[in-house]
């Protein structure tokens, strides 16, 4: 359990940092979904299958879908790196 | 062994909380603030589940075989179940507000949007603003006055 | 200046969280309430999943409040985003490719079955109304991705949502009629571990699942409606 815990925590923290640092917002949404998935795996390790299922379905699935749809409505959903405007300093 | 695994999980939970709140405080892009809020929420949920974890226990579900096996605490799990579902509702509401801000002011930068809202409030109240856009009262200059002027026609 | 303040704030936050978690006994929680619930859940509620027993049996009023919050969020989102029919679909997206359309046809019934399974078995296995409701919403949203010109009926979604919410409250009021507290599980407990057991808990979770599914698919449809206003 120790090795698995270290790997999952490291991946989750890395994905969380990627959410703040990635320029492309679509990639940031994918990283946020990865954070939710990592947290769901941690819930499984912590003997909470109910919560893990909720986190995987809601956090990684539905939340990513809502975010991506909102990004499309905002007109910012593009796969290439934005060249001008919408600059972030996170 | 037990405490070191706990240390790893606690580092993960506190790290998620801190990264999320850092994003909320430092980011100026409204959409990224919503993403950071989701991360901070996940960290808080993880802290709650960690508070109810028991070292020698199984998941809180009665199975046919296990007789007197100890179970982890079900109360924090039920609470986190509620918190996750409410979190997605809050996120959807925040996103619809962000979409409205973009439609009305044409910007997603927090400071520009705040300035536009202040102008709207001044217009509605019939107050002439005491500060000008060229020389703002605070120490930070308003980032892009040209953008403000070009999109200013929407809220007249 | 601002960065310095932020750094100080974050340092304080880390210190605060570390101080709180440092006092928690990891792996050995006191579990005063949890212990009592685990012993009482089997004879009192009759659900094999103790989390479900807590969510619907001991804390049903909280779940009702949670449903109210979700309803308020979905309604406010709909209000802020505006009606779907109001602006019409002037520039609807073109239909998706063959892979997405064929995959949708295959996946739709499977997702429907999976969602209903998760909802109905909420008192026996991990899962329940919220998770299953989200899966149902995803199942009904998938055809909209494949064929953007189609659309679900908002009236039907509202009718399903309202009926499910009414059923939840009616099951709660039925307990009052029996002389118990609001939302006490009704009916016979049945055989422990069977599908039809633990009284009215599966019915409550079915209501929750339908309500959550209808709310979320309505919200997804509003978000997916691209009126081309933004760039």
Tab-separated table of C-alpha atoms in Angstrom:
chain	number	residue	atom	x	y	z
A	1	UNK	CA	0.000	0.000	0.000
A	2	UNK	CA	2.903	2.347	0.720
A	3	UNK	CA	4.263	2.287	-2.816
A	4	UNK	CA	0.847	2.676	-4.401
A	5	UNK	CA	0.049	5.555	-2.054
A	6	UNK	CA	3.237	7.417	-2.922
A	7	UNK	CA	2.699	6.967	-6.662
A	8	UNK	CA	-0.939	8.072	-6.570
A	9	UNK	CA	-0.271	11.087	-4.328
A	10	UNK	CA	2.624	12.199	-6.517
A	11	UNK	CA	0.569	11.871	-9.706
A	12	UNK	CA	-2.364	13.734	-8.182
A	13	UNK	CA	-0.237	16.606	-6.915
A	14	UNK	CA	1.492	16.810	-10.274
A	15	UNK	CA	-1.836	16.993	-12.085
A	16	UNK	CA	-3.014	19.680	-9.662
A	17	UNK	CA	0.061	21.764	-10.417
A	18	UNK	CA	-0.535	21.205	-14.119
A	19	UNK	CA	-4.030	22.695	-13.766
A	20	UNK	CA	-2.504	25.952	-12.609
A	21	UNK	CA	0.453	26.000	-14.965
A	22	UNK	CA	-0.916	24.784	-18.305
A	23	UNK	CA	-1.582	27.532	-20.833
A	24	UNK	CA	-4.252	25.637	-22.750
A	25	UNK	CA	-7.520	25.613	-20.827
A	26	UNK	CA	-8.722	22.384	-22.440
A	27	UNK	CA	-5.576	20.662	-21.175
A	28	UNK	CA	-6.178	22.208	-17.756
A	29	UNK	CA	-9.654	20.640	-17.694
A	30	UNK	CA	-8.139	17.270	-18.534
A	31	UNK	CA	-5.653	17.735	-15.692
A	32	UNK	CA	-8.487	18.592	-13.300
A	33	UNK	CA	-10.235	15.366	-14.296
A	34	UNK	CA	-6.973	13.519	-13.639
A	35	UNK	CA	-6.865	15.054	-10.153
A	36	UNK	CA	-10.365	13.741	-9.481
A	37	UNK	CA	-9.386	10.305	-10.748
A	38	UNK	CA	-6.329	10.230	-8.486
A	39	UNK	CA	-8.415	11.255	-5.505
A	40	UNK	CA	-10.894	8.485	-6.390
A	41	UNK	CA	-8.066	5.923	-6.331
A	42	UNK	CA	-7.042	7.262	-2.925
A	43	UNK	CA	-10.604	6.781	-1.711
A	44	UNK	CA	-10.462	3.153	-2.820
A	45	UNK	CA	-7.216	2.704	-0.894
A	46	UNK	CA	-8.886	4.276	2.148
A	47	UNK	CA	-11.772	1.739	2.114
A	48	UNK	CA	-14.424	4.163	0.874
A	49	UNK	CA	-15.861	2.582	-2.305
A	50	UNK	CA	-19.059	4.651	-2.209
A	51	UNK	CA	-17.180	7.915	-2.166
A	52	UNK	CA	-14.687	6.663	-4.745
A	53	UNK	CA	-17.504	5.830	-7.151
A	54	UNK	CA	-19.096	9.240	-6.643
A	55	UNK	CA	-15.809	11.037	-7.139
A	56	UNK	CA	-15.013	9.067	-10.289
A	57	UNK	CA	-18.454	9.553	-11.833
A	58	UNK	CA	-19.063	13.131	-10.757
A	59	UNK	CA	-15.601	14.615	-10.446
A	60	UNK	CA	-13.831	12.963	-13.345
A	61	UNK	CA	-16.809	12.471	-15.671
A	62	UNK	CA	-19.594	14.964	-15.271
A	63	UNK	CA	-17.480	17.841	-13.985
A	64	UNK	CA	-15.098	17.563	-16.914
A	65	UNK	CA	-18.046	17.441	-19.313
A	66	UNK	CA	-19.631	20.556	-17.774
A	67	UNK	CA	-16.313	22.409	-17.843
A	68	UNK	CA	-15.634	21.464	-21.466
A	69	UNK	CA	-19.131	22.509	-22.568
A	70	UNK	CA	-18.779	25.826	-20.749
A	71	UNK	CA	-15.396	26.359	-22.394
A	72	UNK	CA	-16.966	25.742	-25.802
A	73	UNK	CA	-19.682	28.264	-25.018
A	74	UNK	CA	-17.044	30.749	-23.971
A	75	UNK	CA	-15.373	30.259	-27.331
A	76	UNK	CA	-12.034	29.291	-25.804
A	77	UNK	CA	-12.031	25.582	-26.648
A	78	UNK	CA	-9.184	25.219	-29.088
A	79	UNK	CA	-6.482	22.633	-29.204
A	80	UNK	CA	-3.610	24.892	-30.181
A	81	UNK	CA	-1.923	27.176	-27.676
A	82	UNK	CA	-3.633	30.582	-27.571
A	83	UNK	CA	-1.428	33.245	-29.106
A	84	UNK	CA	-2.926	36.441	-27.787
A	85	UNK	CA	-5.372	37.495	-25.134
A	86	UNK	CA	-6.689	35.306	-22.318
A	87	UNK	CA	-3.251	35.332	-20.767
A	88	UNK	CA	-3.033	33.844	-17.332
A	89	UNK	CA	-0.527	34.425	-14.605
A	90	UNK	CA	-1.352	31.607	-12.296
B	1	UNK	CA	4.089	1.593	8.714
B	2	UNK	CA	0.642	2.846	9.487
B	3	UNK	CA	1.732	6.347	10.374
B	4	UNK	CA	4.019	6.733	7.363
B	5	UNK	CA	1.200	5.835	4.939
B	6	UNK	CA	-0.943	8.330	6.810
B	7	UNK	CA	1.765	10.949	6.393
B	8	UNK	CA	1.793	10.413	2.618
B	9	UNK	CA	-1.983	10.770	2.385
B	10	UNK	CA	-2.020	13.834	4.628
B	11	UNK	CA	0.664	15.455	2.485
B	12	UNK	CA	-1.514	14.769	-0.552
B	13	UNK	CA	-4.638	16.225	1.022
B	14	UNK	CA	-2.952	19.350	2.381
B	15	UNK	CA	-1.112	19.783	-0.905
B	16	UNK	CA	-4.349	19.681	-2.876
B	17	UNK	CA	-5.975	22.224	-0.538
B	18	UNK	CA	-3.002	24.571	-0.736
B	19	UNK	CA	-2.618	24.263	-4.513
B	20	UNK	CA	-6.319	24.957	-4.998
B	21	UNK	CA	-6.374	28.007	-2.747
B	22	UNK	CA	-3.173	29.285	-4.358
B	23	UNK	CA	-4.901	29.062	-7.713
B	24	UNK	CA	-7.943	30.921	-6.446
B	25	UNK	CA	-5.849	33.719	-4.937
B	26	UNK	CA	-3.203	34.135	-7.621
B	27	UNK	CA	-5.128	33.444	-10.796
B	28	UNK	CA	-6.784	36.313	-12.629
B	29	UNK	CA	-8.557	34.199	-15.229
B	30	UNK	CA	-12.083	33.457	-14.031
B	31	UNK	CA	-12.250	30.008	-15.635
B	32	UNK	CA	-9.040	28.899	-13.954
B	33	UNK	CA	-10.421	30.039	-10.621
B	34	UNK	CA	-13.315	27.616	-11.072
B	35	UNK	CA	-10.853	24.805	-11.806
B	36	UNK	CA	-8.791	25.685	-8.722
B	37	UNK	CA	-11.937	25.670	-6.594
B	38	UNK	CA	-12.629	22.084	-7.687
B	39	UNK	CA	-9.100	21.056	-6.658
B	40	UNK	CA	-9.376	22.656	-3.218
B	41	UNK	CA	-12.687	20.859	-2.781
B	42	UNK	CA	-11.133	17.494	-3.598
B	43	UNK	CA	-8.418	18.136	-1.007
B	44	UNK	CA	-10.956	18.985	1.678
B	45	UNK	CA	-12.957	15.844	0.895
B	46	UNK	CA	-9.795	13.764	1.168
B	47	UNK	CA	-9.062	15.268	4.599
B	48	UNK	CA	-12.528	14.290	5.818
B	49	UNK	CA	-12.185	10.712	4.595
B	50	UNK	CA	-8.741	10.474	6.188
B	51	UNK	CA	-10.242	11.514	9.514
B	52	UNK	CA	-12.515	8.473	9.449
B	53	UNK	CA	-10.025	5.862	8.230
B	54	UNK	CA	-9.339	2.912	10.462
B	55	UNK	CA	-6.208	0.882	10.125
B	56	UNK	CA	-7.539	-2.671	10.554
B	57	UNK	CA	-10.968	-2.241	9.003
B	58	UNK	CA	-12.885	-3.003	5.813
B	59	UNK	CA	-15.312	-0.882	3.807
B	60	UNK	CA	-18.617	-0.187	5.598
B	61	UNK	CA	-20.652	-2.760	3.690
B	62	UNK	CA	-21.999	-5.951	5.263
B	63	UNK	CA	-21.012	-8.978	3.236
B	64	UNK	CA	-22.144	-12.515	3.775
B	65	UNK	CA	-18.839	-13.997	4.858
B	66	UNK	CA	-17.170	-11.476	7.136
B	67	UNK	CA	-18.486	-11.960	10.620
B	68	UNK	CA	-17.258	-9.483	13.190
B	69	UNK	CA	-14.858	-7.613	10.945
B	70	UNK	CA	-14.309	-3.984	11.985
B	71	UNK	CA	-15.449	-1.274	9.583
B	72	UNK	CA	-14.226	2.235	8.848
B	73	UNK	CA	-16.331	5.149	10.025
B	74	UNK	CA	-19.365	5.569	7.715
B	75	UNK	CA	-20.348	9.039	8.943
B	76	UNK	CA	-17.586	11.075	7.212
B	77	UNK	CA	-18.136	9.015	4.063
B	78	UNK	CA	-21.818	9.938	3.938
B	79	UNK	CA	-20.885	13.566	4.492
B	80	UNK	CA	-18.330	13.563	1.683
B	81	UNK	CA	-20.873	11.899	-0.612
B	82	UNK	CA	-23.103	14.921	-0.037
B	83	UNK	CA	-20.230	17.366	-0.438
B	84	UNK	CA	-19.131	16.006	-3.819
B	85	UNK	CA	-22.608	16.265	-5.325
B	86	UNK	CA	-23.117	19.777	-3.974
B	87	UNK	CA	-19.683	20.688	-5.314
B	88	UNK	CA	-20.697	19.922	-8.883
B	89	UNK	CA	-23.834	22.044	-8.432
B	90	UNK	CA	-21.745	24.961	-7.207
B	91	UNK	CA	-19.387	24.474	-10.122
B	92	UNK	CA	-22.204	24.532	-12.673
B	93	UNK	CA	-23.625	27.709	-11.149
B	94	UNK	CA	-20.202	29.387	-11.130
B	95	UNK	CA	-19.666	28.441	-14.769
B	96	UNK	CA	-22.993	29.883	-15.843
B	97	UNK	CA	-22.102	33.121	-14.061
B	98	UNK	CA	-18.739	33.146	-15.860
B	99	UNK	CA	-20.545	32.675	-19.170
B	100	UNK	CA	-22.839	35.607	-18.383
B	101	UNK	CA	-19.867	37.811	-17.458
B	102	UNK	CA	-18.211	36.951	-20.745
B	103	UNK	CA	-21.398	37.710	-22.683
B	104	UNK	CA	-21.954	41.036	-20.957
B	105	UNK	CA	-18.462	42.442	-20.544
B	106	UNK	CA	-16.531	40.511	-23.161
B	107	UNK	CA	-13.674	39.727	-20.813
B	108	UNK	CA	-12.640	36.923	-18.516
B	109	UNK	CA	-9.992	38.843	-16.605
B	110	UNK	CA	-11.109	39.338	-13.032
B	111	UNK	CA	-9.883	42.909	-12.624
B	112	UNK	CA	-11.320	44.112	-15.926
B	113	UNK	CA	-14.651	42.507	-15.122
B	114	UNK	CA	-14.619	44.108	-11.690
B	115	UNK	CA	-13.909	47.513	-13.224
B	116	UNK	CA	-16.745	47.073	-15.719
B	117	UNK	CA	-19.132	46.092	-12.924
B	118	UNK	CA	-18.092	49.162	-10.913
B	119	UNK	CA	-18.747	51.376	-13.929
B	120	UNK	CA	-22.142	49.760	-14.343
B	121	UNK	CA	-22.970	50.430	-10.724
B	122	UNK	CA	-21.835	54.057	-11.050
B	123	UNK	CA	-23.938	54.520	-14.165
B	124	UNK	CA	-26.983	53.007	-12.514
B	125	UNK	CA	-26.582	55.215	-9.459
B	126	UNK	CA	-25.896	58.349	-11.485
B	127	UNK	CA	-22.577	58.860	-9.713
B	128	UNK	CA	-19.578	60.257	-11.514
B	129	UNK	CA	-16.657	58.058	-10.540
B	130	UNK	CA	-14.108	59.836	-8.406
B	131	UNK	CA	-11.214	58.172	-10.182
B	132	UNK	CA	-10.317	58.235	-13.812
B	133	UNK	CA	-9.182	55.284	-15.860
B	134	UNK	CA	-5.941	56.991	-16.795
B	135	UNK	CA	-4.870	57.610	-13.214
B	136	UNK	CA	-6.472	55.004	-10.959
B	137	UNK	CA	-6.556	55.476	-7.226
B	138	UNK	CA	-4.709	52.296	-6.338
B	139	UNK	CA	-1.078	51.545	-6.928
B	140	UNK	CA	-1.740	49.041	-9.703
B	141	UNK	CA	-2.641	50.440	-13.094
B	142	UNK	CA	-5.721	49.093	-14.779
B	143	UNK	CA	-4.290	46.578	-17.252
B	144	UNK	CA	-5.685	47.411	-20.654
B	145	UNK	CA	-7.752	50.582	-21.061
B	146	UNK	CA	-8.063	50.087	-24.813
B	147	UNK	CA	-9.939	46.824	-24.331
B	148	UNK	CA	-12.228	48.584	-21.903
B	149	UNK	CA	-13.027	51.322	-24.364
B	150	UNK	CA	-13.602	48.982	-27.263
B	151	UNK	CA	-16.052	46.830	-25.336
B	152	UNK	CA	-17.516	49.623	-23.279
B	153	UNK	CA	-20.460	50.138	-25.587
B	154	UNK	CA	-22.207	46.998	-24.390
B	155	UNK	CA	-23.206	48.290	-20.996
B	156	UNK	CA	-24.376	51.766	-21.776
C	1	UNK	CA	3.462	43.490	-1.859
C	2	UNK	CA	0.583	41.375	-3.018
C	3	UNK	CA	2.812	38.378	-3.594
C	4	UNK	CA	4.311	38.743	-0.144
C	5	UNK	CA	0.858	38.824	1.423
C	6	UNK	CA	-0.128	35.775	-0.578
C	7	UNK	CA	2.963	33.887	0.523
C	8	UNK	CA	2.315	34.744	4.159
C	9	UNK	CA	-1.292	33.651	3.810
C	10	UNK	CA	-0.325	30.337	2.221
C	11	UNK	CA	2.304	29.685	4.872
C	12	UNK	CA	-0.269	30.285	7.561
C	13	UNK	CA	-2.703	27.982	5.789
C	14	UNK	CA	-0.177	25.161	5.588
C	15	UNK	CA	0.711	25.629	9.254
C	16	UNK	CA	-2.956	25.621	10.253
C	17	UNK	CA	-3.816	22.481	8.267
C	18	UNK	CA	-0.697	20.681	9.474
C	19	UNK	CA	-1.496	21.596	13.068
C	20	UNK	CA	-5.047	20.290	12.720
C	21	UNK	CA	-4.045	17.058	11.008
C	22	UNK	CA	-1.150	16.546	13.398
C	23	UNK	CA	-3.576	15.996	16.238
C	24	UNK	CA	-5.702	13.499	14.311
C	25	UNK	CA	-4.968	9.887	15.219
C	26	UNK	CA	-4.571	8.362	11.761
C	27	UNK	CA	-5.895	4.820	11.596
C	28	UNK	CA	-7.522	4.947	15.030
C	29	UNK	CA	-10.453	7.347	14.924
C	30	UNK	CA	-12.589	7.606	18.065
C	31	UNK	CA	-15.725	6.638	16.062
C	32	UNK	CA	-18.243	7.338	18.817
C	33	UNK	CA	-21.173	7.841	16.453
C	34	UNK	CA	-19.841	5.489	13.807
C	35	UNK	CA	-19.570	2.560	16.184
C	36	UNK	CA	-23.157	2.991	17.357
C	37	UNK	CA	-24.458	3.335	13.799
C	38	UNK	CA	-22.650	0.194	12.666
C	39	UNK	CA	-24.252	-1.842	15.404
C	40	UNK	CA	-27.712	-0.336	14.943
C	41	UNK	CA	-27.830	-0.171	11.154
C	42	UNK	CA	-28.423	-3.851	10.493
C	43	UNK	CA	-31.484	-4.357	12.736
C	44	UNK	CA	-32.876	-0.815	12.422
C	45	UNK	CA	-32.536	0.010	8.740
C	46	UNK	CA	-31.689	-3.314	7.163
C	47	UNK	CA	-29.385	-2.001	4.448
C	48	UNK	CA	-26.168	-3.871	3.765
C	49	UNK	CA	-24.439	-0.650	2.733
C	50	UNK	CA	-23.962	1.308	5.933
C	51	UNK	CA	-23.254	4.542	4.055
C	52	UNK	CA	-26.671	4.289	2.411
C	53	UNK	CA	-28.210	3.623	5.799
C	54	UNK	CA	-26.642	6.844	7.064
C	55	UNK	CA	-27.495	8.915	3.995
C	56	UNK	CA	-31.134	7.877	3.678
C	57	UNK	CA	-32.025	6.325	7.009
C	58	UNK	CA	-30.415	8.439	9.698
C	59	UNK	CA	-29.792	11.608	7.729
C	60	UNK	CA	-32.656	11.700	5.217
C	61	UNK	CA	-33.438	15.314	5.952
C	62	UNK	CA	-29.897	16.301	4.945
C	63	UNK	CA	-30.346	14.449	1.677
C	64	UNK	CA	-33.541	16.378	1.064
C	65	UNK	CA	-31.600	19.589	1.671
C	66	UNK	CA	-28.903	18.389	-0.718
C	67	UNK	CA	-31.525	17.767	-3.392
C	68	UNK	CA	-32.886	21.263	-2.754
C	69	UNK	CA	-29.413	22.769	-3.212
C	70	UNK	CA	-28.863	20.845	-6.431
C	71	UNK	CA	-32.287	21.934	-7.678
C	72	UNK	CA	-31.521	25.557	-6.807
C	73	UNK	CA	-28.168	25.396	-8.591
C	74	UNK	CA	-29.671	23.838	-11.726
C	75	UNK	CA	-32.542	26.336	-11.756
C	76	UNK	CA	-30.234	29.296	-11.249
C	77	UNK	CA	-27.954	28.011	-13.974
C	78	UNK	CA	-30.927	27.744	-16.305
C	79	UNK	CA	-32.055	31.258	-15.399
C	80	UNK	CA	-28.622	32.745	-15.958
C	81	UNK	CA	-27.989	30.891	-19.198
C	82	UNK	CA	-31.402	31.659	-20.642
C	83	UNK	CA	-33.889	29.407	-22.337
C	84	UNK	CA	-32.888	26.958	-25.008
C	85	UNK	CA	-35.805	27.571	-27.302
C	86	UNK	CA	-35.597	31.337	-27.000
C	87	UNK	CA	-32.833	31.933	-29.490
C	88	UNK	CA	-33.364	28.926	-31.704
C	89	UNK	CA	-30.696	26.831	-33.307
C	90	UNK	CA	-29.430	29.060	-36.026
C	91	UNK	CA	-25.996	27.593	-36.391
C	92	UNK	CA	-26.293	24.100	-35.013
C	93	UNK	CA	-23.165	22.035	-35.169
C	94	UNK	CA	-22.838	19.547	-38.003
C	95	UNK	CA	-23.602	15.915	-37.251
C	96	UNK	CA	-20.786	13.907	-35.746
C	97	UNK	CA	-18.740	11.290	-37.520
C	98	UNK	CA	-19.603	7.654	-38.037
C	99	UNK	CA	-17.617	6.357	-35.083
C	100	UNK	CA	-19.339	8.618	-32.583
C	101	UNK	CA	-22.811	7.890	-33.981
C	102	UNK	CA	-22.354	4.118	-34.034
C	103	UNK	CA	-20.660	4.122	-30.633
C	104	UNK	CA	-23.549	6.099	-29.206
C	105	UNK	CA	-26.073	3.577	-30.478
C	106	UNK	CA	-24.121	0.771	-28.836
C	107	UNK	CA	-23.402	2.574	-25.587
C	108	UNK	CA	-26.806	4.109	-24.901
C	109	UNK	CA	-28.641	0.943	-23.721
C	110	UNK	CA	-25.588	-0.253	-21.803
C	111	UNK	CA	-25.295	3.053	-19.957
C	112	UNK	CA	-29.012	2.988	-19.228
C	113	UNK	CA	-28.774	-0.491	-17.706
C	114	UNK	CA	-25.643	0.410	-15.749
C	115	UNK	CA	-27.249	3.537	-14.363
C	116	UNK	CA	-30.435	1.772	-13.323
C	117	UNK	CA	-28.417	-1.054	-11.755
C	118	UNK	CA	-26.358	1.375	-9.717
C	119	UNK	CA	-29.501	3.203	-8.587
C	120	UNK	CA	-31.517	0.148	-7.609
C	121	UNK	CA	-28.676	-1.677	-5.856
C	122	UNK	CA	-27.726	1.377	-3.835
C	123	UNK	CA	-28.617	-0.253	-0.521
C	124	UNK	CA	-26.561	-3.397	-1.201
C	125	UNK	CA	-23.432	-2.361	-3.080
C	126	UNK	CA	-21.455	0.854	-3.496
C	127	UNK	CA	-23.462	3.305	-5.512
C	128	UNK	CA	-26.854	4.834	-5.218
C	129	UNK	CA	-29.110	7.550	-6.498
C	130	UNK	CA	-26.531	10.243	-7.047
C	131	UNK	CA	-23.991	8.154	-8.923
C	132	UNK	CA	-26.641	6.327	-10.944
C	133	UNK	CA	-28.412	9.589	-11.687
C	134	UNK	CA	-25.215	11.024	-13.127
C	135	UNK	CA	-24.750	7.911	-15.271
C	136	UNK	CA	-28.346	8.244	-16.521
C	137	UNK	CA	-27.781	11.902	-17.357
C	138	UNK	CA	-24.654	10.943	-19.298
C	139	UNK	CA	-26.607	8.239	-21.142
C	140	UNK	CA	-29.241	10.739	-22.260
C	141	UNK	CA	-26.676	13.374	-23.137
C	142	UNK	CA	-24.631	11.057	-25.363
C	143	UNK	CA	-27.116	11.038	-28.299
C	144	UNK	CA	-27.076	14.833	-28.233
C	145	UNK	CA	-23.327	14.760	-28.831
C	146	UNK	CA	-23.760	12.471	-31.808
C	147	UNK	CA	-26.745	14.330	-33.313
C	148	UNK	CA	-26.588	17.974	-32.277
C	149	UNK	CA	-29.815	18.843	-34.103
C	150	UNK	CA	-31.931	16.729	-31.773
C	151	UNK	CA	-32.969	17.787	-28.338
C	152	UNK	CA	-34.662	16.379	-25.276
C	153	UNK	CA	-37.997	17.747	-24.188
C	154	UNK	CA	-37.564	20.191	-21.342
C	155	UNK	CA	-41.180	19.720	-20.325
C	156	UNK	CA	-40.753	15.994	-19.829
C	157	UNK	CA	-37.553	16.496	-17.897
C	158	UNK	CA	-39.315	18.957	-15.595
C	159	UNK	CA	-42.240	16.561	-15.130
C	160	UNK	CA	-39.916	13.669	-14.204
C	161	UNK	CA	-37.946	15.882	-11.839
C	162	UNK	CA	-41.052	17.221	-10.126
C	163	UNK	CA	-42.629	13.781	-9.753
C	164	UNK	CA	-39.429	12.324	-8.319
C	165	UNK	CA	-39.104	15.151	-5.801
C	166	UNK	CA	-42.752	14.772	-4.818
C	167	UNK	CA	-42.302	11.029	-4.377
C	168	UNK	CA	-39.336	11.600	-2.056
C	169	UNK	CA	-41.319	13.986	0.126
C	170	UNK	CA	-44.420	11.769	0.022
C	171	UNK	CA	-42.377	8.806	1.291
C	172	UNK	CA	-41.166	11.053	4.090
C	173	UNK	CA	-44.673	12.183	4.950
C	174	UNK	CA	-45.876	8.581	4.975
C	175	UNK	CA	-43.639	7.995	7.989
C	176	UNK	CA	-45.386	10.872	9.750
C	177	UNK	CA	-48.712	9.136	9.101
C	178	UNK	CA	-47.352	6.039	10.831
C	179	UNK	CA	-46.433	8.108	13.848
C	180	UNK	CA	-42.667	8.071	13.228
C	181	UNK	CA	-40.297	10.926	12.486
C	182	UNK	CA	-40.106	12.497	9.013
C	183	UNK	CA	-38.354	10.237	6.439
C	184	UNK	CA	-38.164	7.206	8.699
C	185	UNK	CA	-37.902	4.168	6.396
C	186	UNK	CA	-41.311	2.648	5.729
C	187	UNK	CA	-42.473	-0.896	5.049
C	188	UNK	CA	-41.090	-4.236	6.097
C	189	UNK	CA	-37.317	-4.689	6.336
C	190	UNK	CA	-37.450	-7.929	4.409
C	191	UNK	CA	-34.626	-10.424	4.032
C	192	UNK	CA	-31.238	-8.870	4.782
C	193	UNK	CA	-29.141	-8.642	1.640
C	194	UNK	CA	-31.965	-9.270	-0.831
C	195	UNK	CA	-32.773	-6.811	-3.603
C	196	UNK	CA	-36.223	-6.079	-2.191
C	197	UNK	CA	-35.297	-5.278	1.372
C	198	UNK	CA	-34.685	-2.474	3.828
C	199	UNK	CA	-38.139	-0.961	3.395
C	200	UNK	CA	-38.469	2.184	1.369
C	201	UNK	CA	-34.753	2.868	0.881
C	202	UNK	CA	-34.600	1.585	-2.727
C	203	UNK	CA	-37.674	3.670	-3.584
C	204	UNK	CA	-36.072	6.763	-2.053
C	205	UNK	CA	-32.889	6.157	-4.016
C	206	UNK	CA	-34.894	5.612	-7.202
C	207	UNK	CA	-36.539	9.014	-6.668
C	208	UNK	CA	-33.150	10.596	-6.002
C	209	UNK	CA	-31.680	8.983	-9.114
C	210	UNK	CA	-34.476	10.141	-11.422
C	211	UNK	CA	-34.393	13.654	-9.979
C	212	UNK	CA	-30.620	14.011	-10.241
C	213	UNK	CA	-30.616	12.535	-13.745
C	214	UNK	CA	-33.341	14.869	-15.012
C	215	UNK	CA	-31.762	17.929	-13.398
C	216	UNK	CA	-28.289	17.239	-14.718
C	217	UNK	CA	-29.372	16.381	-18.249
C	218	UNK	CA	-31.383	19.589	-18.395
C	219	UNK	CA	-28.339	21.520	-17.167
C	220	UNK	CA	-26.049	19.789	-19.683
C	221	UNK	CA	-28.448	20.596	-22.512
C	222	UNK	CA	-28.504	24.261	-21.569
C	223	UNK	CA	-24.719	24.356	-21.457
C	224	UNK	CA	-24.366	22.455	-24.719
C	225	UNK	CA	-26.652	24.856	-26.533
C	226	UNK	CA	-24.166	27.000	-28.398
C	227	UNK	CA	-25.820	30.154	-29.631
C	228	UNK	CA	-22.607	31.375	-31.184
C	229	UNK	CA	-22.546	34.514	-29.047
C	230	UNK	CA	-18.941	34.100	-28.009
C	231	UNK	CA	-16.250	34.702	-30.632
